[in-house]
Tab-separated table of C-alpha atoms in Angstrom:
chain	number	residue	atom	x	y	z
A	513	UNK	CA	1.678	-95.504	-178.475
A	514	UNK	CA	-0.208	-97.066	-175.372
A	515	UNK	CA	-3.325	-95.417	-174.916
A	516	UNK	CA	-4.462	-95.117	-171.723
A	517	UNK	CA	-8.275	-96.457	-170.224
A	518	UNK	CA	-11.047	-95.440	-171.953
A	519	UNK	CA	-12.990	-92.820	-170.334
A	520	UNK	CA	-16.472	-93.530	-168.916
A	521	UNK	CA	-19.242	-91.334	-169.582
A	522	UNK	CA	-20.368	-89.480	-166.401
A	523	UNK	CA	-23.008	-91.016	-164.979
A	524	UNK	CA	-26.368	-88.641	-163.701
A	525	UNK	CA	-25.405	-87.533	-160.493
A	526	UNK	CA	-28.848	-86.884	-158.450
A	527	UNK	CA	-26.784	-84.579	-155.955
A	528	UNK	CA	-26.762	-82.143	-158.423
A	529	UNK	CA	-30.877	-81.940	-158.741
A	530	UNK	CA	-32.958	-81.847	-161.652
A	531	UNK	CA	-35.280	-79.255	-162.972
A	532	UNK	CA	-38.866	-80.154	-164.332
A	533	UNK	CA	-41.317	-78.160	-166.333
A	534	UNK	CA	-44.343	-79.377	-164.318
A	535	UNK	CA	-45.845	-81.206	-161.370
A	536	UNK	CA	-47.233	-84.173	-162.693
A	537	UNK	CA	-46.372	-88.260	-162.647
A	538	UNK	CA	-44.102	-89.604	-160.049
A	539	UNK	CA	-43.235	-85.752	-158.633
A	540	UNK	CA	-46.938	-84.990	-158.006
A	541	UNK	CA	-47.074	-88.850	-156.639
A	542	UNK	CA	-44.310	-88.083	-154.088
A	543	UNK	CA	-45.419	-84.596	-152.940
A	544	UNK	CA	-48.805	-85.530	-152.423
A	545	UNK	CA	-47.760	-89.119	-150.334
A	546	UNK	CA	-45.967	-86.206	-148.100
A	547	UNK	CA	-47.163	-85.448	-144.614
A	548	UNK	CA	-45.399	-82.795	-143.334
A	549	UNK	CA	-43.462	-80.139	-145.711
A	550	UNK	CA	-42.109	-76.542	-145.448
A	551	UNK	CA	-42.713	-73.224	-146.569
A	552	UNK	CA	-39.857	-69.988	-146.924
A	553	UNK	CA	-40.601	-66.754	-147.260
A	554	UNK	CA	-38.708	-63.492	-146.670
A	555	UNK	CA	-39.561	-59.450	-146.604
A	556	UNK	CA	-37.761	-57.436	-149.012
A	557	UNK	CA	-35.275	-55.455	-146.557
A	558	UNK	CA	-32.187	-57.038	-145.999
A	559	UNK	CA	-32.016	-56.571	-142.286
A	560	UNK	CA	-35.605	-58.264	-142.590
A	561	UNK	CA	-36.830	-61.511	-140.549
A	562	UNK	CA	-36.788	-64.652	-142.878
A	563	UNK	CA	-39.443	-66.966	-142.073
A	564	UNK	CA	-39.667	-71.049	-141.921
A	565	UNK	CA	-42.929	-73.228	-140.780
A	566	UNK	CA	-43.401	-76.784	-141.324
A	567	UNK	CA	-46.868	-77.403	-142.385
A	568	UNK	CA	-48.892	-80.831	-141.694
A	569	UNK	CA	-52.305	-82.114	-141.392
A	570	UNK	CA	-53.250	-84.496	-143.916
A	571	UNK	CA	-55.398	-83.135	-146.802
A	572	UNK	CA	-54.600	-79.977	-146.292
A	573	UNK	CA	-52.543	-79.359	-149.418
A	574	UNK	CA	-53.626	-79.673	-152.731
A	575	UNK	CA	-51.682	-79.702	-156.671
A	576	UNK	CA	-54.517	-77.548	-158.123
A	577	UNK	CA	-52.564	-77.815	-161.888
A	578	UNK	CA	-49.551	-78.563	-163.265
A	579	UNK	CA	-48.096	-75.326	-162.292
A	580	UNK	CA	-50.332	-74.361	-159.140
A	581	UNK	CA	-50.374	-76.021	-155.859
A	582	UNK	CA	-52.303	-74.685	-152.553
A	583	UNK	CA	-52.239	-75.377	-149.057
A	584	UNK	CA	-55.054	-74.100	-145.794
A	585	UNK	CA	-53.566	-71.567	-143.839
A	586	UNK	CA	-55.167	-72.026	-140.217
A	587	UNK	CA	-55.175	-70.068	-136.826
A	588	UNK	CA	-51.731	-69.373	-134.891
A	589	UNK	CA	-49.970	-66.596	-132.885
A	590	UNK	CA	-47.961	-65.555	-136.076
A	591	UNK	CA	-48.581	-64.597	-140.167
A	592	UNK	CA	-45.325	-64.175	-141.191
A	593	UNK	CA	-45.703	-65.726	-144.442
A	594	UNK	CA	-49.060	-63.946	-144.756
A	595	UNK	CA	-47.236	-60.773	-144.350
A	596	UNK	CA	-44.309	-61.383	-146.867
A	597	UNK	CA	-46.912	-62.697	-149.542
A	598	UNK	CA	-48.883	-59.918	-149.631
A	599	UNK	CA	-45.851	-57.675	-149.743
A	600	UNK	CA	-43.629	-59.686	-152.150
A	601	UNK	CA	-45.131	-62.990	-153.416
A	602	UNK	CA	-41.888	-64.947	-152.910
A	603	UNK	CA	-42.168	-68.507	-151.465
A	604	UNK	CA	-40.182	-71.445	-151.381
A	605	UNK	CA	-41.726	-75.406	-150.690
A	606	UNK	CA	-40.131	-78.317	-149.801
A	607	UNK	CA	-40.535	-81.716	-149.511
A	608	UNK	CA	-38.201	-84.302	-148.230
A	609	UNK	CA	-38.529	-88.026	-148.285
A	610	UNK	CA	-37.951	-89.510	-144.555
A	611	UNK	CA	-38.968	-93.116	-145.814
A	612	UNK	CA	-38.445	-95.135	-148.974
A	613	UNK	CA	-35.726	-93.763	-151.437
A	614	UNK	CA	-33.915	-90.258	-150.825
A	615	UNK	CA	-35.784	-87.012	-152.542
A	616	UNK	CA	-35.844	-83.561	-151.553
A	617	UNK	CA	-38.098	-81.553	-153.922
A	618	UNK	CA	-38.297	-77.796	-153.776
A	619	UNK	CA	-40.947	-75.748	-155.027
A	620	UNK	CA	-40.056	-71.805	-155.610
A	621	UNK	CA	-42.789	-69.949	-157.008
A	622	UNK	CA	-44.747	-67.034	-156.256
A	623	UNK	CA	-47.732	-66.975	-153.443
A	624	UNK	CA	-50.881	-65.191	-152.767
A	625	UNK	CA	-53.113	-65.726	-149.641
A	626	UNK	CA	-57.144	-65.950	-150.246
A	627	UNK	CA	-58.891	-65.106	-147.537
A	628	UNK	CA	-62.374	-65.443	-146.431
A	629	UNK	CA	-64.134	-62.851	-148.267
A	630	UNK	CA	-62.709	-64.109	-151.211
A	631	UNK	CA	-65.075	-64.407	-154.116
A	632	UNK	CA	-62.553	-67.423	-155.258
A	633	UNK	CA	-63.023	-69.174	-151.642
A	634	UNK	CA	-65.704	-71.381	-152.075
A	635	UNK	CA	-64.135	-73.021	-155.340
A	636	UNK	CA	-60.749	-73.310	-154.097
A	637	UNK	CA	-62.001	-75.238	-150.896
A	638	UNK	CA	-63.014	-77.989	-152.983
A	639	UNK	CA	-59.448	-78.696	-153.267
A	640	UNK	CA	-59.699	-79.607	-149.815
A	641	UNK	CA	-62.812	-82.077	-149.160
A	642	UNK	CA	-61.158	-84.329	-146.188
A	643	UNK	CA	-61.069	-80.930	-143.940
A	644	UNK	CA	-63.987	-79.581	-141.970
A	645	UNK	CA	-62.243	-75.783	-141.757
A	646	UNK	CA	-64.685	-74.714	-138.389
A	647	UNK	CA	-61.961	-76.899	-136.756
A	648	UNK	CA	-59.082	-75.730	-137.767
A	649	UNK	CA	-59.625	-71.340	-137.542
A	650	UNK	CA	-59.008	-71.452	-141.320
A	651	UNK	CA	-58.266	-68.249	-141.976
A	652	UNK	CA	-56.600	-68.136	-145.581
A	653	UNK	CA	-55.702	-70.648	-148.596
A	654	UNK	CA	-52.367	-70.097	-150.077
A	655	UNK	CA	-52.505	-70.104	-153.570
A	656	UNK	CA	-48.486	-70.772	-154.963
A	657	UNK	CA	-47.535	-71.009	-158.777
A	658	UNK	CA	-44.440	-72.510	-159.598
A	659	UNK	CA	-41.760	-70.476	-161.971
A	660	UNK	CA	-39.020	-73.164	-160.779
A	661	UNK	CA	-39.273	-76.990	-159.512
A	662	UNK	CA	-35.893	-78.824	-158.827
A	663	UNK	CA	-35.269	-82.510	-156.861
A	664	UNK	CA	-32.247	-83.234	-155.390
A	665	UNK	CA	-31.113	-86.283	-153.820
A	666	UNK	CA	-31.645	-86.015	-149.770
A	667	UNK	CA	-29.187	-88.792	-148.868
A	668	UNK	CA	-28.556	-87.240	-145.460
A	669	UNK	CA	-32.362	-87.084	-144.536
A	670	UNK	CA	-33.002	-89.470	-141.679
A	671	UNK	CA	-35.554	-92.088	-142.113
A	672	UNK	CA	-38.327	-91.836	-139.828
A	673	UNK	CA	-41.785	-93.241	-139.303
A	674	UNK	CA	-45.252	-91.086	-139.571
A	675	UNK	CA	-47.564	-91.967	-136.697
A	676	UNK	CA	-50.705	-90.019	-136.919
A	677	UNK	CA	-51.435	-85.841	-136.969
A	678	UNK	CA	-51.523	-84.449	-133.312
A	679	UNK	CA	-54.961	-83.486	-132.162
A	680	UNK	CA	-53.903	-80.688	-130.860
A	681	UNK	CA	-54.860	-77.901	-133.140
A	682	UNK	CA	-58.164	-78.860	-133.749
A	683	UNK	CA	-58.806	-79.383	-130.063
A	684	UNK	CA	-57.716	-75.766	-129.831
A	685	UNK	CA	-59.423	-73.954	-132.461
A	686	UNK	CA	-62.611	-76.420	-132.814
A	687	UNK	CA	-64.359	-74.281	-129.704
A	688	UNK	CA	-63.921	-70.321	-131.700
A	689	UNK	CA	-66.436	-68.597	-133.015
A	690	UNK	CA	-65.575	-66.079	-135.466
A	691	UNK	CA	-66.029	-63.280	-132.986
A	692	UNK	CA	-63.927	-65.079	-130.756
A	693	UNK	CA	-60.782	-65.635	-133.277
A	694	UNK	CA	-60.952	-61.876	-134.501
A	695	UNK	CA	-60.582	-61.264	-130.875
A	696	UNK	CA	-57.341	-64.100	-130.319
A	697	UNK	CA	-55.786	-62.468	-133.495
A	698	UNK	CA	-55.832	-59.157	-132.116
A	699	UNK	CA	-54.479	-60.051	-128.847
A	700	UNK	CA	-51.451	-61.860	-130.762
A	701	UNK	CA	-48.419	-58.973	-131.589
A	702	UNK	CA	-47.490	-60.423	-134.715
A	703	UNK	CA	-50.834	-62.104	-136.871
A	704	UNK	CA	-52.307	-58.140	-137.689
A	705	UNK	CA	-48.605	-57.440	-138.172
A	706	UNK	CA	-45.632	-59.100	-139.203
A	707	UNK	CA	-42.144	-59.401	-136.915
A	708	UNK	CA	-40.711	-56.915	-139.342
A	709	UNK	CA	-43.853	-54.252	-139.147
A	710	UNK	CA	-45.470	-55.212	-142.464
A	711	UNK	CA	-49.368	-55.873	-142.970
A	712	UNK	CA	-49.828	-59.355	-141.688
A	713	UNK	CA	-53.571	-60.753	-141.548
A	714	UNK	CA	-56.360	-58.096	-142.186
A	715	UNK	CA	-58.693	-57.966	-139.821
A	716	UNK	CA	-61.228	-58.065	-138.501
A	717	UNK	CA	-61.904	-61.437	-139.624
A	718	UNK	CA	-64.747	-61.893	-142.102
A	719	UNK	CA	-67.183	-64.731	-141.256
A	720	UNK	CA	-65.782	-68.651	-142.390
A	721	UNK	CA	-68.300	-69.119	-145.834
A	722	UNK	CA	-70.715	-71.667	-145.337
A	723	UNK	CA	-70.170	-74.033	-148.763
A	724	UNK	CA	-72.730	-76.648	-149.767
């Protein structure tokens, strides 16, 4: 009897993503050396609008634990995912590697947006010491626990080369007061309210806390 080649054993296939228990080591490392990543959110009704922003500014995210991560929330003309977090709690992050060796890592979890009048505001800002938030129209911190963190392999990412953060925003929003940013919100159609009709930002806007 000839037998025929001897079978290989299947070798890890990255394609097919790996789950982890926890953000620590190298997976912390790599979503941390990040500077730009992406949130997704959705309402509950089918028919509803699903929302994706990318999200930048260096030192504005933060891995508070293992299981917790955050990220500032500042002014714009929409609050989409304010508005699905505070009706549903369902987020997705991502990360993808545009230099050094392909990695997407996804971070699905459920959010909550702090806002300003938060008692738990002051503490969580100390996530974040590298941003002055007067500059930015801070206007929440989005507090995300992970129930499920997977990596796959990215291979059809391009590779491309981080420059600096625009200006732009904080040349913007620098020049607000608080009075003045309650009043931008409220002339925007969906920050107070989401696409979809659900309760977006609450306003008016308390004052920014002064930390020491």
């Amino acid at each position: 009897m000839v037998e025929g080649p001897a079978k290989r054993p299947p070798r890890h296939n990255r394609a097919m993503g790996k789950s982890y228990e926890r953000i620590d080591g190298r997976l912390r490392a790599f979503i941390e050396a990040q500077h730009i990543f992406f949130t997704a959110t959705a309402p509950l009704g089918g028919d509803g609008t699903i929302n994706l922003s990318p999200k930048g500014l260096n030192g504005s995210f933060a891995v508070l634990d293992e299981l917790t991560v955050a990220y500032l929330d500042f002014a714009g003309s929409n609050a989409e995912t304010i508005a699905h977090l505070r009706e549903n709690g369902r987020i997705t992050l991502m990360w993808c590697a545009f230099d050094g060796p392909p990695n997407i890592v996804r971070v699905h979890g459920r959010g909550e947006p702090v806002f300003r009048d938060d008692p738990r505001w002051d503490e969580l800002m100390g996530y974040f010491p590298d941003i002055d938030p007067s500059l930015h129209g801070l206007r929440a911190i989005i507090v995300v626990t992970a129930e499920k963190i997977r990596d796959t392999c990215g291979y059809a990412v391009p590779f491309m080369t981080y420059e600096e953060d625009r200006p732009l925003h904080a040349s913007r929003f620098a020049r607000e007061t608080d009075e003045s940013l309650d009043a931008y919100f409220r002339k925007k159609e969906h920050v107070a309210t989401s696409i979809d009709g659900l309760p977006g930002l609450p306003l008016p806007l308390p004052p920014l806390p002064h930390t020491t």
